[in-house]
Coordinates of C-alpha atoms and ligand atoms in Angstrom, one line a residue:
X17 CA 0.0 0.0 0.0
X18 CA 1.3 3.8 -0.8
X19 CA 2.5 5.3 2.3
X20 CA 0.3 8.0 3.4
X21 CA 2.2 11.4 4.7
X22 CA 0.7 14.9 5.6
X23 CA 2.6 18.0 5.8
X24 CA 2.2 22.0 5.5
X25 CA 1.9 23.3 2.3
X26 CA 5.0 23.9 0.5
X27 CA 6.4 23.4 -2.4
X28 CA 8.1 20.3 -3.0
X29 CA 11.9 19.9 -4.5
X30 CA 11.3 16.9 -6.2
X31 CA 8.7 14.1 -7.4
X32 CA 4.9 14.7 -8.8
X33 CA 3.0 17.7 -7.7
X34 CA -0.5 17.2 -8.1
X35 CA -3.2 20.3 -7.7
X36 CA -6.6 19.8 -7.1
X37 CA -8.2 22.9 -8.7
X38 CA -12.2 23.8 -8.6
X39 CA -13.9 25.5 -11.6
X40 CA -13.0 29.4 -12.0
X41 CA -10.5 29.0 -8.8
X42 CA -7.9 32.0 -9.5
X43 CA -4.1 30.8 -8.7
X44 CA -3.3 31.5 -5.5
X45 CA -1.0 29.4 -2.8
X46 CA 0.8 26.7 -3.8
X47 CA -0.7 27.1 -7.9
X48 CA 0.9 30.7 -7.6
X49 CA 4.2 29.2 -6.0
X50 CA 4.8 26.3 -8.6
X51 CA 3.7 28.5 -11.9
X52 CA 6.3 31.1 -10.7
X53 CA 9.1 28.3 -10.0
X54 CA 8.4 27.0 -13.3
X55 CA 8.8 30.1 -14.6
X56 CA 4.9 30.0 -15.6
X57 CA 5.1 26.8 -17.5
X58 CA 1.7 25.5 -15.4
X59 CA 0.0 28.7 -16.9
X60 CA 0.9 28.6 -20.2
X61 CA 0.2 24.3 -20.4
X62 CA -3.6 24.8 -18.8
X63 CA -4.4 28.1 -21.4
X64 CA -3.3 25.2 -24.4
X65 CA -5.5 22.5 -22.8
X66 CA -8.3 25.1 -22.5
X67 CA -8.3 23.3 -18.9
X68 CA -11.1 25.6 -16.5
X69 CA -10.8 22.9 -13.9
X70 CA -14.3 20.9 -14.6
X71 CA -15.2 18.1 -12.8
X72 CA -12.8 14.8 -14.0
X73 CA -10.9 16.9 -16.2
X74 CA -6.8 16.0 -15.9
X75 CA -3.7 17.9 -17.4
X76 CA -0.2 16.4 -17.2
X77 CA 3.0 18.9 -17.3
X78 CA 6.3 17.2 -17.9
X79 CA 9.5 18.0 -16.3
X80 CA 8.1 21.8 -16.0
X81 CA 11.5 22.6 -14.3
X82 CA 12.3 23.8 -10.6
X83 CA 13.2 20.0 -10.0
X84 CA 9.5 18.7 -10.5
X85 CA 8.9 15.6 -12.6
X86 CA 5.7 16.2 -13.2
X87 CA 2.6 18.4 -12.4
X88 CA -1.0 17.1 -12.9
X89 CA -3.9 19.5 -12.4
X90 CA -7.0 17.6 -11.4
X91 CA -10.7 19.5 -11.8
X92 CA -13.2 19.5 -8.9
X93 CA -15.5 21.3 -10.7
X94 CA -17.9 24.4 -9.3
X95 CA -17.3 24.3 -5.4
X96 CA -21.5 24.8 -5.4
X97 CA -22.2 21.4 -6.8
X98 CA -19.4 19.6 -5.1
X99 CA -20.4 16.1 -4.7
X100 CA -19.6 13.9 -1.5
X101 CA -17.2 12.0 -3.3
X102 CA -15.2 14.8 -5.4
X103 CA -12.0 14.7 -3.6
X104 CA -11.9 10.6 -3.5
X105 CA -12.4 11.1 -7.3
X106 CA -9.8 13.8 -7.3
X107 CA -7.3 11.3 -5.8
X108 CA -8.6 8.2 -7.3
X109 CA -7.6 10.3 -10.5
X110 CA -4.4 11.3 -9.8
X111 CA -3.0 8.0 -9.0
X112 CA -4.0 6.9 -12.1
X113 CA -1.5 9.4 -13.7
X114 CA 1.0 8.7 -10.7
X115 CA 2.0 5.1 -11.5
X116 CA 5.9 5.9 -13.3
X117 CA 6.3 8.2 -10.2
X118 CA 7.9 7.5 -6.5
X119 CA 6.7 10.1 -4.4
X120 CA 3.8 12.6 -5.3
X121 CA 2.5 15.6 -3.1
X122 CA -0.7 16.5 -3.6
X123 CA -2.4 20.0 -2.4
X124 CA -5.1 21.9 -3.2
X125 CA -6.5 25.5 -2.2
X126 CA -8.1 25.5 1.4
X127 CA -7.7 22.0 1.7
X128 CA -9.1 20.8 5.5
X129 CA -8.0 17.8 6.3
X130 CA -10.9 16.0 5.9
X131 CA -10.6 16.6 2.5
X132 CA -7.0 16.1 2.5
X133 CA -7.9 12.5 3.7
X134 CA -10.6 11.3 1.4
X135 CA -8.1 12.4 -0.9
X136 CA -5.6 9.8 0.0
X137 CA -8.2 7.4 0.4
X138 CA -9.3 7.7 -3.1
X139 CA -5.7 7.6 -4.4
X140 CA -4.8 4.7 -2.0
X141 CA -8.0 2.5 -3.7
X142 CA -7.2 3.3 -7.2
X143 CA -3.2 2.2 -6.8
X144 CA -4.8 -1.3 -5.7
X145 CA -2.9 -4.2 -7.9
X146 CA -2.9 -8.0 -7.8
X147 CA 0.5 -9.2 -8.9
X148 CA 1.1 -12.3 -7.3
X149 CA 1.1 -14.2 -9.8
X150 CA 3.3 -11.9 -12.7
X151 CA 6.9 -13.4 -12.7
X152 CA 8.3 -11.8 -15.7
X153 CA 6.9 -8.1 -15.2
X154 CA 9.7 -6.0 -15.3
X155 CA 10.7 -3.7 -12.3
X156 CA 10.3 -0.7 -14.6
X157 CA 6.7 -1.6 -15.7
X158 CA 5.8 -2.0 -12.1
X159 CA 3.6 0.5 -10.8
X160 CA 6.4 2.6 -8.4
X161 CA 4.3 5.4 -6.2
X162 CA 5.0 4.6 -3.0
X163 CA 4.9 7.6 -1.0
X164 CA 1.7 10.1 -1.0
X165 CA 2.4 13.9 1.1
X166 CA -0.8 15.6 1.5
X167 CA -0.3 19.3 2.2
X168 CA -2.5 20.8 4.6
X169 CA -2.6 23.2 7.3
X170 CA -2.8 21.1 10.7
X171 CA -1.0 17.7 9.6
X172 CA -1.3 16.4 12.8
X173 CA -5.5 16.6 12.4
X174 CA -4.7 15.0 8.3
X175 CA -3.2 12.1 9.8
X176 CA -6.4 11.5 12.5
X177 CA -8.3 11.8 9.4
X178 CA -6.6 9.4 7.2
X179 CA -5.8 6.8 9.8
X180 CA -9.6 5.2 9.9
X181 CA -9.4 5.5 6.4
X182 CA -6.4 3.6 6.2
X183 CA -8.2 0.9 8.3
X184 CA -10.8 0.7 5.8
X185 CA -8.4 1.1 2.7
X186 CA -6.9 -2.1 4.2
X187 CA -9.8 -3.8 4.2
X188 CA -10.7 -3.5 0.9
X189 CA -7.7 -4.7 0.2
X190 CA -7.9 -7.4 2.0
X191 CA -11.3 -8.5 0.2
X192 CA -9.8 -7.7 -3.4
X193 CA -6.9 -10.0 -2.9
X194 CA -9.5 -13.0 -1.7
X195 CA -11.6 -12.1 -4.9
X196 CA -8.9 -12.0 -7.1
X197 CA -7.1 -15.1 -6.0
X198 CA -7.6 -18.2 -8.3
X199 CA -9.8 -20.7 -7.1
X200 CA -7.1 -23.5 -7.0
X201 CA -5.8 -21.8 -4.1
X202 CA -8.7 -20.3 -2.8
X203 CA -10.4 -23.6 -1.6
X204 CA -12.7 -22.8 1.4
X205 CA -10.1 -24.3 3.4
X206 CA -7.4 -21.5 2.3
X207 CA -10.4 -18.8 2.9
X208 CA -10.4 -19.4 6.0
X209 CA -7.1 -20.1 7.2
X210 CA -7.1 -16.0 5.8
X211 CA -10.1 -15.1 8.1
X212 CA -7.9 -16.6 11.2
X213 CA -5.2 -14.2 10.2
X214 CA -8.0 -11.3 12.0
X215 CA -7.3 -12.7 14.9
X216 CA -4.1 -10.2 14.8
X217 CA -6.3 -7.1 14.6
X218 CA -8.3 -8.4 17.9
X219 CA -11.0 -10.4 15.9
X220 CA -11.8 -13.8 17.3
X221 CA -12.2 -16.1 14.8
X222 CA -13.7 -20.1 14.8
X223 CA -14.3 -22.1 12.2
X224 CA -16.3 -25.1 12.0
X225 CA -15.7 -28.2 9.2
X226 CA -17.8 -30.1 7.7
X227 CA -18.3 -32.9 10.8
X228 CA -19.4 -29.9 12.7
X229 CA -22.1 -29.0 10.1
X230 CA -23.4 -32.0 9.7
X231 CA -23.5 -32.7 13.3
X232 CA -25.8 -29.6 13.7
X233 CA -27.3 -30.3 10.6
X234 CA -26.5 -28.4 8.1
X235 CA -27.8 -30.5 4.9
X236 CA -28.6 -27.5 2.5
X237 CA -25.1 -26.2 2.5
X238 CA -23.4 -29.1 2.8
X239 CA -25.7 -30.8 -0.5
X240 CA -23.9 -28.2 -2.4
X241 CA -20.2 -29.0 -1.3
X242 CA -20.6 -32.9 -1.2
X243 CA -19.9 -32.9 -5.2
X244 CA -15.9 -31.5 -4.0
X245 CA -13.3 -33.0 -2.9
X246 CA -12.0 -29.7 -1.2
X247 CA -14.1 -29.5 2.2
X248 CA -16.4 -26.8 3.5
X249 CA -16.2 -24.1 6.2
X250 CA -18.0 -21.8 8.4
X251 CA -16.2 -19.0 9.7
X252 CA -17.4 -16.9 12.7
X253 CA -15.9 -13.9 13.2
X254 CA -16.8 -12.1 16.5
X255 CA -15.5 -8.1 17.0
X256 CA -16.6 -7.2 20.0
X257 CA -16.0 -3.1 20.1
X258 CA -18.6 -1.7 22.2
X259 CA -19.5 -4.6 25.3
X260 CA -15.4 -6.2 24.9
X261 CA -14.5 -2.3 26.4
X262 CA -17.0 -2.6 29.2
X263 CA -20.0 -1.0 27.7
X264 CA -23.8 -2.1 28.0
X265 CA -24.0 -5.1 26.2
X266 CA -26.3 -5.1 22.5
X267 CA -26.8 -7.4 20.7
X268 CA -24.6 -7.9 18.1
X269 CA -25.4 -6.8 14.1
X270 CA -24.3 -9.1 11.8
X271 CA -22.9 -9.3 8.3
X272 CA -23.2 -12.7 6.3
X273 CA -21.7 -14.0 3.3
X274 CA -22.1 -16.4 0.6
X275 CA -18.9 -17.8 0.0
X276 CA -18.8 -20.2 -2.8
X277 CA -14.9 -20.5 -3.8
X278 CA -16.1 -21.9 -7.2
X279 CA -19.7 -22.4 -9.0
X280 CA -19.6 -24.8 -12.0
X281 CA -23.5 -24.9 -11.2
X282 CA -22.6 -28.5 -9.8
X283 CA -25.0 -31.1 -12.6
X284 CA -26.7 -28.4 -13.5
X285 CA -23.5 -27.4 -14.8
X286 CA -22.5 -24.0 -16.9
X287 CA -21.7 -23.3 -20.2
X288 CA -17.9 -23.4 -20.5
X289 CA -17.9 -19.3 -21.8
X290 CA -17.4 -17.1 -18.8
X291 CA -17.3 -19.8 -16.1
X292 CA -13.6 -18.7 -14.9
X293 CA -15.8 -15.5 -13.4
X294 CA -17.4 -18.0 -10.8
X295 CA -14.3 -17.8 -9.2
X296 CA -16.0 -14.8 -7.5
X297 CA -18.3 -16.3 -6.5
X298 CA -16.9 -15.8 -3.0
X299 CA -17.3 -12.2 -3.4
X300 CA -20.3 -11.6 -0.6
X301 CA -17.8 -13.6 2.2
X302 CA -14.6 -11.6 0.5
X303 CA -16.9 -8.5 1.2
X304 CA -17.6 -9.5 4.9
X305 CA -14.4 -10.5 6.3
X306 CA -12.9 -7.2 4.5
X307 CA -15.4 -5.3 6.3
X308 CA -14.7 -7.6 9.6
X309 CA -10.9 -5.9 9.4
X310 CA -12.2 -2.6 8.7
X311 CA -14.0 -2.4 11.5
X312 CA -11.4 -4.0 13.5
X313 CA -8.7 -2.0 12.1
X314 CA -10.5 1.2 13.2
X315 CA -11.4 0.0 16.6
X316 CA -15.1 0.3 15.6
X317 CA -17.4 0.8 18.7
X318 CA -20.0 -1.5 18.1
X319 CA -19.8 -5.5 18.6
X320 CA -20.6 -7.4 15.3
X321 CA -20.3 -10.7 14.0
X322 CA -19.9 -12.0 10.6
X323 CA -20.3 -15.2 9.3
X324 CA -19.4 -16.9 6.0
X325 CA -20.4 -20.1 4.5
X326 CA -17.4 -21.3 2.2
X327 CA -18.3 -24.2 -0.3
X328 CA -17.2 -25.5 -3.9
X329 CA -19.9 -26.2 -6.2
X330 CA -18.7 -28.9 -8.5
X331 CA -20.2 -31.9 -10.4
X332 CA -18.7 -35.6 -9.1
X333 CA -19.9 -38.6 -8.6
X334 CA -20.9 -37.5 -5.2
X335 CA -22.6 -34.4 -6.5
X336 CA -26.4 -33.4 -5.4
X337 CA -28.4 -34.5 -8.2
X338 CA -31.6 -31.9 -9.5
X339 CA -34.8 -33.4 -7.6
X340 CA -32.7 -34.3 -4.2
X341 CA -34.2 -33.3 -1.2
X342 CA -32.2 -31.7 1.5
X343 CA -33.0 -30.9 5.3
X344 CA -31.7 -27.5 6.5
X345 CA -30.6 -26.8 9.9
X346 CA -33.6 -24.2 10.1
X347 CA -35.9 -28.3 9.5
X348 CA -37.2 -26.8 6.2
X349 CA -36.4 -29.0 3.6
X350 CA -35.7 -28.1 -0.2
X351 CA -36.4 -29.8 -3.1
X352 CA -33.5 -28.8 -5.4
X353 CA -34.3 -27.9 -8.5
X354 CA -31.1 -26.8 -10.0
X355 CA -28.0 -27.3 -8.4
X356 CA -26.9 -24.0 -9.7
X357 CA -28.8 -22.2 -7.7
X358 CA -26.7 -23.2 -4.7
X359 CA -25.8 -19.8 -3.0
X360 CA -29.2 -19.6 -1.4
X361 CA -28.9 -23.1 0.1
X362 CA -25.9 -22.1 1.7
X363 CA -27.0 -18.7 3.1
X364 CA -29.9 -20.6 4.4
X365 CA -28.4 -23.0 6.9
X366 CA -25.7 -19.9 8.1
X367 CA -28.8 -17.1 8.4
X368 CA -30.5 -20.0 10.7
X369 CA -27.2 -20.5 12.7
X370 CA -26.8 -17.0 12.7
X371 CA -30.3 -16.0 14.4
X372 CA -29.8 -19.5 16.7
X373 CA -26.2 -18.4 17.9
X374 CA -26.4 -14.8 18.1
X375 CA -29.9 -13.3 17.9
X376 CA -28.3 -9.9 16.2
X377 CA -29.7 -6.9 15.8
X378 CA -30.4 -7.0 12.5
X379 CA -28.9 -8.8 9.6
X380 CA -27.2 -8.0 6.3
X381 CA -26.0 -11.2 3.6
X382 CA -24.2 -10.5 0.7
X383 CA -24.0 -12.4 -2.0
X384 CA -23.4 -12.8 -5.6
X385 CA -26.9 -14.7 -5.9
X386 CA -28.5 -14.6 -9.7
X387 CA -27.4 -13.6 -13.0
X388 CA -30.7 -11.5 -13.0
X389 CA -29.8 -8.9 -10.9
X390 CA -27.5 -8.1 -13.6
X391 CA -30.4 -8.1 -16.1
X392 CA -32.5 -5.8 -13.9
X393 CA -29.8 -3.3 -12.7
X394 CA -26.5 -3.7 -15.3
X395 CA -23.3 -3.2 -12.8
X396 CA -24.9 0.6 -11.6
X397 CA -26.4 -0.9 -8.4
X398 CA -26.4 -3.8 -6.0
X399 CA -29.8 -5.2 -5.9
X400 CA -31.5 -4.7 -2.1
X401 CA -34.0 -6.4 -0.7
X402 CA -35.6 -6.0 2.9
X403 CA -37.8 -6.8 5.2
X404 CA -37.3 -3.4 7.3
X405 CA -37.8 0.3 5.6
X406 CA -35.8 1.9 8.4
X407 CA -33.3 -0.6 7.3
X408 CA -33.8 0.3 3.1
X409 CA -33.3 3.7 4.1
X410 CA -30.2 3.8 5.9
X411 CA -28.8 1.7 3.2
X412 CA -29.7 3.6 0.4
X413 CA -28.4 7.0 2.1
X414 CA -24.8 5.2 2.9
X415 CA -24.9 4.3 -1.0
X416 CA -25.1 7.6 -2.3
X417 CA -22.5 8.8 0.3
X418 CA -20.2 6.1 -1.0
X419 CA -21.1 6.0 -4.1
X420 CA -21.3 2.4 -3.3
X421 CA -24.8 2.7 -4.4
X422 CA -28.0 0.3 -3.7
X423 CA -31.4 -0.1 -5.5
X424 CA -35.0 -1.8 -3.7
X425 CA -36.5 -5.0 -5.1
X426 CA -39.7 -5.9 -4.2
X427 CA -40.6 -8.6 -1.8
X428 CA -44.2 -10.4 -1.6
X429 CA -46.1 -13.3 -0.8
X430 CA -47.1 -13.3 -4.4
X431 CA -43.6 -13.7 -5.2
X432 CA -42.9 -16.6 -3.0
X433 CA -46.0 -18.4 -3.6
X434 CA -43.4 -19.4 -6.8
X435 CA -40.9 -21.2 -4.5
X436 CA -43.6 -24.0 -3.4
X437 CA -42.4 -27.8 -3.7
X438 CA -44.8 -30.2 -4.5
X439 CA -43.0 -32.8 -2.6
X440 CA -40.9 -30.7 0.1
X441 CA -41.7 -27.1 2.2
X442 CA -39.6 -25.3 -1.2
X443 CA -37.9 -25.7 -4.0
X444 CA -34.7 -23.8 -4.8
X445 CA -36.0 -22.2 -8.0
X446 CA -39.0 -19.7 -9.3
X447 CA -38.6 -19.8 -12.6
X448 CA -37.0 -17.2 -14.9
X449 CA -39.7 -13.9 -13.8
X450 CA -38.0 -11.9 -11.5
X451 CA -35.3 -14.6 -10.6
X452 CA -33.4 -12.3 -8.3
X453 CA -36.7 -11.3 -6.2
X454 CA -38.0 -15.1 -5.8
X455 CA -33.9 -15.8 -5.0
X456 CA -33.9 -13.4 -2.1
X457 CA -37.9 -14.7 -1.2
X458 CA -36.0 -18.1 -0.8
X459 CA -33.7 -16.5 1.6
X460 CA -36.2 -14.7 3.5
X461 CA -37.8 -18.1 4.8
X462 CA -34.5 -18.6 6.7
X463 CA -34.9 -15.3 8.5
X464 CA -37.7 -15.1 10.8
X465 CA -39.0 -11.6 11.4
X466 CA -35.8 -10.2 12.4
X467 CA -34.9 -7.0 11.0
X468 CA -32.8 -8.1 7.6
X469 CA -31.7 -6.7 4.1
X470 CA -30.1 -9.0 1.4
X471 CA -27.8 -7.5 -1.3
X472 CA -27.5 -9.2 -4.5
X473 CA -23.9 -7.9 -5.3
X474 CA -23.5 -10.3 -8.8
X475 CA -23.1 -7.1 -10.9
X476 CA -21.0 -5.2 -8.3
X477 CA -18.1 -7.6 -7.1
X478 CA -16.2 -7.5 -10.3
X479 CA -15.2 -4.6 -12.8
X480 CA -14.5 -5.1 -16.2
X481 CA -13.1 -1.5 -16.2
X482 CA -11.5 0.9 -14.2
X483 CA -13.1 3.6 -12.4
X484 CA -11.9 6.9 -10.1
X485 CA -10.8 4.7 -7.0
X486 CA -11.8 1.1 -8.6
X487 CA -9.1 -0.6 -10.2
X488 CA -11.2 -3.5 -12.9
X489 CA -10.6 -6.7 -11.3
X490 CA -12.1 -7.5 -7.6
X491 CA -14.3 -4.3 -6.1
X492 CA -14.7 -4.7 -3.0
X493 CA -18.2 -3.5 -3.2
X494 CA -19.9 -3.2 -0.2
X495 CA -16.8 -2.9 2.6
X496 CA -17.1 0.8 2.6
X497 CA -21.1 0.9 2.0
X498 CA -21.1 -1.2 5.5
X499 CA -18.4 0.3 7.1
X500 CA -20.0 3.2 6.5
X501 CA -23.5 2.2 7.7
X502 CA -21.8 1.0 11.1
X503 CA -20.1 4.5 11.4
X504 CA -22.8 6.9 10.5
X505 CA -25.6 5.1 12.6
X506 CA -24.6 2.3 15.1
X507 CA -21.5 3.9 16.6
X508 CA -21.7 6.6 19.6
X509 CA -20.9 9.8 17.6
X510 CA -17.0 10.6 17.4
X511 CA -16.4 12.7 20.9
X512 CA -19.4 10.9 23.2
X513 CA -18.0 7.9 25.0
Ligands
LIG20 N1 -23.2 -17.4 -8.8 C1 -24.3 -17.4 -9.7 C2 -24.8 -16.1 -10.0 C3 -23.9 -15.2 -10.8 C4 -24.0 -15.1 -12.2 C5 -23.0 -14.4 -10.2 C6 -23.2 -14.2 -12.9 C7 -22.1 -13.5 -10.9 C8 -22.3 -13.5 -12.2 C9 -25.4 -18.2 -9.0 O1 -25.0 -19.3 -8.2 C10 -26.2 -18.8 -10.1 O2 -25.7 -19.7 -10.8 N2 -27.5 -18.4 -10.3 C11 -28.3 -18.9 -11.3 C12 -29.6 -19.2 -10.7 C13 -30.6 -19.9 -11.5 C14 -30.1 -21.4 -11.7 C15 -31.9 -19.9 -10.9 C16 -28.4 -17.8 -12.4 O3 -28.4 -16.6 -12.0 O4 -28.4 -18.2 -13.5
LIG21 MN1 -24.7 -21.1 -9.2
LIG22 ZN1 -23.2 -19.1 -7.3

């Protein structure tokens, strides 16, 4: 990760300089300083760009002189419509140009160090790179930035700024490397040896194998696994922030996620095109034990659990056959359909333990359930579906100030009158209509009353492009939407104690 430094504004000597400059700003500062150093190079480049500073617009000067290698104005756009996210952007852009340089500074006029922070965060996310597995990249096509000065007044209040930030930068980290990691070596076995590694950051962490499941019965996740020779888990992660410090003791929210390390759709199998993506599939429990250091990492309040069931769909010998019956821990049994629709059947056992074990709060899963939520909402929104408005609510106003952003699917009984079995209490499919809406009314028969949203995150886990602080590759959609949620509305406010 880019080291993350704050400092007062000055010019630097050397490296990148990188100003953030709003629509119709007039140089002043730090602008003023480097265009006279440079002997007014900066001026003269931005008149021949026509740059006026809108929104996303970039402009690259190279070796302008007074020892700079380069300086790159980034746009904000009017101050008046400045959007929650326009200094992440801002960052998230400048990185993107900062890749063939060491060290960068980056200031920008009246910078607070709020600002200053979401800055770094946005150009920490978008310098995110998987390259474990390049052995003949050469050092000089590696991406080199590795030191990031932000100039603002009070550094010492930039750097309390940034450091939650960097919790949460780290977390999403985290997640991207489990999403990006090949499914050869990220057997549910491996996944959670990873989620034991949180037990540094104060998490406590137990995992149960497949003996355990089946003792306590646990025959709709475990039909989908027995087809693999690579075992299941369940991994409980506890962070206990608010009652482990001696507070009043709540009841805990938790986070659950479908983790299923590869999908071939088991018999059901799927066509060969595209099926390398499944390795993804694991993107809802990537998304929760991300979030689970995140919170951690920051020291978060609040006591939470997250849970993940981690499974390999595959066809075998031993593989659940379309028509099998299973029993799930909750006693409900399922007639499965398809054996490709096997992300339900493992969310249902873990919701069921979840509300058994822990009696939360309230409940979110994450999963990447159905192919139709891409249909309906294209890779613009996570498909959200509730049980609780207050809930809805919350969520949707965290996804607009994330830009991690959420849309409401209807739930009925008209809906999940098209789950009924004629030989068992459900089946596992609905039909084509509406597939991600009678997917998530499957899931809501494993959840009781109890306060619960599920996000269908199959269009938002991967990227086939980048964006301002999204790499393509793994997202990490939904770590900063939830760690977000927990901040703005579950934790004392910053000060109280
Ligand atoms: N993992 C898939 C859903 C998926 C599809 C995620 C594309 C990401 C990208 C899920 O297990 C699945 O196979 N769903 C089926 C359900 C169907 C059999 C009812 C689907 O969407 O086709
Ligand atoms: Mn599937
Ligand atoms: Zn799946």
């Amino acid at each position: 990760m880019v080291d993350i430094a704050f400092a007062r504004p000055a010019l630097p000597k050397s490296g990148a300089l990188v100003l953030l400059v709003s629509e119709g700003e007039m140089p002043s500062g730090l602008w003023q300083q480097a265009d006279h150093a440079t002997g007014g190079a900066i001026a003269r480049a931005l008149a021949a760009a026509e740059f006026k500073g809108a929104k996303g617009k970039t402009c690259t000067i190279l070796a302008p002189g007074a020892g700079l290698s380069r300086v790159i104005v980034v746009g904000l756009g009017k101050p008046s419509t400045f959007e929650p996210l326009v200094f992440e952007e801002a960052g998230g852009a400048a990185a993107a140009l900062l890749a063939r340089e060491t060290a960068a500074t980056i200031g920008a006029h009246a910078f607070t160090a709020d600002q200053a922070a979401q800055a770094a965060l946005g150009a920490t996310l978008r310098s995110y790179r998987f390259d474990r597995y390049r052995t003949k990249e050469k050092p000089e096509d590696k991406p080199k930035l590795s030191r990031l000065t932000l100039l603002v007044a009070d550094p010492a209040r930039g750097k309390a700024a940034w450091e939650p930030r960097a919790a949460v930068a780290n977390g999403v980290f985290l997640t991207r490397d489990l999403v990006s990691e090949p499914a050869n070596v990220l057997n549910p076995a491996e996944m959670a040896n990873r989620c034991k590694k949180l037990s540094e950051l104060g998490v406590k962490v137990e995992v149960l194998g497949p003996r355990e499941m089946a003792k306590l019965g646990f025959g709709a996740l475990l039909g989908v696994s027995q087809g693999s020779v690579n075992e299941p888990r369940m991994v409980v992660m506890q962070w206990q922030g608010a009652s482990g410090r001696g507070r009043r003791k709540d009841k805990p929210i938790a986070f659950i996620g479908k983790g299923v390390t590869f999908d071939t759709g088991g018999i059901s199998i799927k066509p060969a095109g595209g099926m390398e993506d499944m390795k993804w599939d694991m993107g809802g429990a990537g998304t929760v034990i991300g979030l689970m250091a995140a919170l951690a990492g920051r020291k978060a309040k609040v006591d939470v659990v997250g849970l993940v069931g981690l499974v390999e769909n595959m066809p075998s010998g031993s593989a659940q056959r379309p028509g099998d019956v299973v029993k799930s821990y909750s006693g409900q049994t399922i007639e499965v359909i398809n054996t490709d629709a096997e992300g339900r059947l493992v969310l249902a056992d873990v919701l069921w333990y979840c509300q058994e074990k822990f009696d939360p709060r309230f409940m979110i899963d994450l999963a990447t359930l159905t192919g139709a939520i891409i249909v309906a909402l294209g890779h613009g929104h996570a498909g959200l579906f509730s049980n609780n408005d207050e809930l809805a609510e919350k969520l949707a106003a965290v996804g607009k100030a994330t830009g991690e952003k959420v849309w409401r699917m209807p739930l009925n009984e008209a809906y999940d009158k098209l789950i009924r079995s004629d030989i068992a209490d459900m089946k596992n499919i609905g039909g084509r209509p509406g597939g991600s809406i009678t997917a998530a009314q499957f899931i809501q028969r494993f959840v009781n009353d109890k306060p619960w949203a599920h996000l269908d995150i199959a269009g938002m886990a991967w990227s086939t492009k980048d964006a301002a602080c999204v790499p393509k590759g793994a997202t990490a959609y939904g770590v900063r939407l939830l760690d977000r949620l927990v901040a703005q509305f579950y934790e004392p406010a910053a000060g109280a104690d």
